[in-house]
GROMACS .gro file of N, CA and C in nm:
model
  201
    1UNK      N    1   0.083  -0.119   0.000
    1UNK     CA    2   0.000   0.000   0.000
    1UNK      C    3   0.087   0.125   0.000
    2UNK      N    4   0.051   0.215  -0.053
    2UNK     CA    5   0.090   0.343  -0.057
    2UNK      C    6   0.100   0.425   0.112
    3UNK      N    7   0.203   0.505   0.088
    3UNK     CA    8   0.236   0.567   0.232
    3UNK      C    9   0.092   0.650   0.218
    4UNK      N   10   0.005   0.754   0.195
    4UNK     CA   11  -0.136   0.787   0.237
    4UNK      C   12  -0.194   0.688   0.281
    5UNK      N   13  -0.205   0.596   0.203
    5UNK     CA   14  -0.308   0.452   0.208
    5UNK      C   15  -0.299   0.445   0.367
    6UNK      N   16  -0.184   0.377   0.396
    6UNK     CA   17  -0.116   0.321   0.531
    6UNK      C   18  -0.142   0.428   0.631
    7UNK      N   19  -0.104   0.540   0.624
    7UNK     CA   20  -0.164   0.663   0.711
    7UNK      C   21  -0.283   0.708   0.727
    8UNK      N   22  -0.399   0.689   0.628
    8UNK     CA   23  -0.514   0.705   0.635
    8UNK      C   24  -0.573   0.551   0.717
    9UNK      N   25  -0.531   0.460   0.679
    9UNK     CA   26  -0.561   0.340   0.759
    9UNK      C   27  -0.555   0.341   0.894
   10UNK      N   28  -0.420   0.378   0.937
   10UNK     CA   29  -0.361   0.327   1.066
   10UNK      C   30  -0.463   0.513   1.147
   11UNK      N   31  -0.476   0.584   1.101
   11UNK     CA   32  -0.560   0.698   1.164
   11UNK      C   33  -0.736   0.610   1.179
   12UNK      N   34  -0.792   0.576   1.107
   12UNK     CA   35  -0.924   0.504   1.101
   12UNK      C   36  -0.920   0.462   1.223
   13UNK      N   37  -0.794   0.333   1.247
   13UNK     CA   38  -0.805   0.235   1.341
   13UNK      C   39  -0.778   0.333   1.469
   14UNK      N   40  -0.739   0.433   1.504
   14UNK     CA   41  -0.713   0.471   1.600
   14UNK      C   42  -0.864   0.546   1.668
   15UNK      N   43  -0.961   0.563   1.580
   15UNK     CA   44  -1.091   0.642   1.584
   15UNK      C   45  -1.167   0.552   1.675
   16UNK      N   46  -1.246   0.564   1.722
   16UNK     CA   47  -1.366   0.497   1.819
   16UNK      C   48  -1.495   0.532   1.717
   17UNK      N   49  -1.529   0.381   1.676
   17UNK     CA   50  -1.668   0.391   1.582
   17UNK      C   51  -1.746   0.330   1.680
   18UNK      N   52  -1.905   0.391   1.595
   18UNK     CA   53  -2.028   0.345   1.638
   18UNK      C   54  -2.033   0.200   1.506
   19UNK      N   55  -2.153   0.165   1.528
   19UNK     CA   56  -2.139   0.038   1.436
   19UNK      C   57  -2.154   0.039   1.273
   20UNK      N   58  -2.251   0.202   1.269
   20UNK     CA   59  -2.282   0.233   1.142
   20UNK      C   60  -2.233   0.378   1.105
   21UNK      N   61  -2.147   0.408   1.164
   21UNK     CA   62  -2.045   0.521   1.113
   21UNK      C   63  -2.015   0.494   0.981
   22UNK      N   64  -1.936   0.603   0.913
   22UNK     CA   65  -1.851   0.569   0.809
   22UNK      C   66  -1.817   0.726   0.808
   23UNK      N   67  -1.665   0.711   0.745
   23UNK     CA   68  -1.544   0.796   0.758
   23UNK      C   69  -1.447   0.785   0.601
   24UNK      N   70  -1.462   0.851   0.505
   24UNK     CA   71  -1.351   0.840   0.456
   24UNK      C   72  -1.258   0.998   0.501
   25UNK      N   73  -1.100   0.899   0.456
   25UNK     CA   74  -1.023   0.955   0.547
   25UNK      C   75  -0.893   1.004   0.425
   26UNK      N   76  -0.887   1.093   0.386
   26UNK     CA   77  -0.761   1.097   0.224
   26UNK      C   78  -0.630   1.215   0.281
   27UNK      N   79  -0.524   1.157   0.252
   27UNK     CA   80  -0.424   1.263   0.286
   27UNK      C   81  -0.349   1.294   0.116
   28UNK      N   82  -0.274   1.417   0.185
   28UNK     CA   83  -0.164   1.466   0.070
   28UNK      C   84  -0.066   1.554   0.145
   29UNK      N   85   0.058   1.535   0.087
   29UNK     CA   86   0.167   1.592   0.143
   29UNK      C   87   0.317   1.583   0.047
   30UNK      N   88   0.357   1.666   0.105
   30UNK     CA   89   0.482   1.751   0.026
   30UNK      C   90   0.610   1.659   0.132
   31UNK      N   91   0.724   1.610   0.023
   31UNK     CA   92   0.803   1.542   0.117
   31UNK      C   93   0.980   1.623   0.077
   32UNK      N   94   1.016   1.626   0.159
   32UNK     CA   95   1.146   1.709   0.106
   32UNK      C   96   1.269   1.645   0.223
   33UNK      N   97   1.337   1.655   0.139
   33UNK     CA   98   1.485   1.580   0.208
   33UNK      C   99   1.576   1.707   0.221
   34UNK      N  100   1.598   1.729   0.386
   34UNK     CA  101   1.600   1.883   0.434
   34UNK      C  102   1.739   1.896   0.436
   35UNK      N  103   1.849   1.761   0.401
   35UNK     CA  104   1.974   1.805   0.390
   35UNK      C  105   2.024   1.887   0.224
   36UNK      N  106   1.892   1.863   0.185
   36UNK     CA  107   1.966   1.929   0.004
   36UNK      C  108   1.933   2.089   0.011
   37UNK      N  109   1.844   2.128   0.143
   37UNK     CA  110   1.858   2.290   0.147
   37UNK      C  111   1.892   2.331   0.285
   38UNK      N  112   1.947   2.471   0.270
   38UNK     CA  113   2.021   2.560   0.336
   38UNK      C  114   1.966   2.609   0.475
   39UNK      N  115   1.871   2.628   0.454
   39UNK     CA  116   1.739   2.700   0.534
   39UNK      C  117   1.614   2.661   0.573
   40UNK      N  118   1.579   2.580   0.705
   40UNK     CA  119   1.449   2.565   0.709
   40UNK      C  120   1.309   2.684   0.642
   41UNK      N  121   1.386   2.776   0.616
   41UNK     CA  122   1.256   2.885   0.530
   41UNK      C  123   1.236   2.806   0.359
   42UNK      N  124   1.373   2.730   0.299
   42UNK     CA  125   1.376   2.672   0.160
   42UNK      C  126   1.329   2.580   0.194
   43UNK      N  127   1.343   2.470   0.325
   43UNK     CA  128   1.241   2.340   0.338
   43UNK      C  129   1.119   2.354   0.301
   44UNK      N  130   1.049   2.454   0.413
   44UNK     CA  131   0.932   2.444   0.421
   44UNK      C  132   0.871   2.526   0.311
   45UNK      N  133   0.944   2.633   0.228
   45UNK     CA  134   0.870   2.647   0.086
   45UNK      C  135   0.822   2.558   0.007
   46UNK      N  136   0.985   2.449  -0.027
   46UNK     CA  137   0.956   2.336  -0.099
   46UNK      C  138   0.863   2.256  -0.074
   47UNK      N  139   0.825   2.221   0.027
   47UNK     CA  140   0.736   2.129   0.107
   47UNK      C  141   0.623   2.183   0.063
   48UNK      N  142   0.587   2.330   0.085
   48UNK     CA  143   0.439   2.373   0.073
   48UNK      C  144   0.394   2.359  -0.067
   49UNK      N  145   0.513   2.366  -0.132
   49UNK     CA  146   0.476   2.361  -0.305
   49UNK      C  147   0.429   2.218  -0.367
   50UNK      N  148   0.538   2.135  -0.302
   50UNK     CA  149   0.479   2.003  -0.326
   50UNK      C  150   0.336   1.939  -0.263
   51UNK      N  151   0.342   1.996  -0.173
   51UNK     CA  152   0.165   2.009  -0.097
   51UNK      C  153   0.038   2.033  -0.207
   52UNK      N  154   0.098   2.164  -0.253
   52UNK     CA  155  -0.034   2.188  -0.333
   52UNK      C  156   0.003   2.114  -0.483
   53UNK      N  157   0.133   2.068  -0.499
   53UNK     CA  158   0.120   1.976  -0.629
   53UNK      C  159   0.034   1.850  -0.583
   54UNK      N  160   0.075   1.791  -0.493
   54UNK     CA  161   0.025   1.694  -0.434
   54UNK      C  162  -0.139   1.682  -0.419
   55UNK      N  163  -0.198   1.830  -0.370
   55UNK     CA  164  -0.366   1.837  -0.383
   55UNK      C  165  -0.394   1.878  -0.541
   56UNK      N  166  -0.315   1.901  -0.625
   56UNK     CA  167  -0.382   1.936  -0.780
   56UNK      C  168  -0.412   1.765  -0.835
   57UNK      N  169  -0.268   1.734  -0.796
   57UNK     CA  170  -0.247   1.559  -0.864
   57UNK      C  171  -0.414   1.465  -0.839
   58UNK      N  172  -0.470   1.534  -0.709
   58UNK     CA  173  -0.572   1.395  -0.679
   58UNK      C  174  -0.517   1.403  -0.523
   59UNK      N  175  -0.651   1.312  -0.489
   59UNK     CA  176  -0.675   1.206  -0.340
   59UNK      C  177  -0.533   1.141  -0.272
   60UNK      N  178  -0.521   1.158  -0.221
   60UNK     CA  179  -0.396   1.033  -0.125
   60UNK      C  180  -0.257   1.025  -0.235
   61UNK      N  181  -0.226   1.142  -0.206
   61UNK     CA  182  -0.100   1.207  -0.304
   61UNK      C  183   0.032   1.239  -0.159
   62UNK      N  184   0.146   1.167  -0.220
   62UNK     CA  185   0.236   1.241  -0.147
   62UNK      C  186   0.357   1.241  -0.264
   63UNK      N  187   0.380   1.406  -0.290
   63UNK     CA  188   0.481   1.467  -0.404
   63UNK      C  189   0.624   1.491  -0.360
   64UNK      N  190   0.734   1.438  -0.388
   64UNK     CA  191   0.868   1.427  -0.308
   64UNK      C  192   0.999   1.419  -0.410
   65UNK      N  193   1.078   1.408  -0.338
   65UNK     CA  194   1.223   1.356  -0.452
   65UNK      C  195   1.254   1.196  -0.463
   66UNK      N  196   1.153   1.127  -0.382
   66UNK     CA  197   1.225   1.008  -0.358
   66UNK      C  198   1.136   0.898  -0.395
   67UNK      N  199   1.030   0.958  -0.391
   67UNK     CA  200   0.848   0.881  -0.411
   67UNK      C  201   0.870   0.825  -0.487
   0.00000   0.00000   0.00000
């Protein structure tokens, strides 16, 4: 499974349901490997950018260098 998949999963199981609940649960996120920049201000740009690439792409998106 995909790292969202697995994170949206393992969050479900942590929830307290009633018997006829239902929950969908979708993530997206920006992943950046913080030794290739200078400045936590260039991390977390990069990060935010890949964020919103990540919400243009679709549902249970995570946009990175390594993905």
């Amino acid at each position: 499974h995909s790292f969202p998949t697995r994170c949206s999963s393992d969050l479900v199981e942590k929830i307290k349901w009633k018997e006829d609940d239902k929950l969908t649960i979708t993530i997206s996120g920006g992943f950046v490997d913080c030794s290739a920049y200078n400045s936590m201000n260039a991390v977390l740009s990069v990060a935010d950018k890949r964020l919103y690439e990540a919400k243009d792409a679709g549902r249970n998106r995570i946009i990175g260098e390594h993905l």
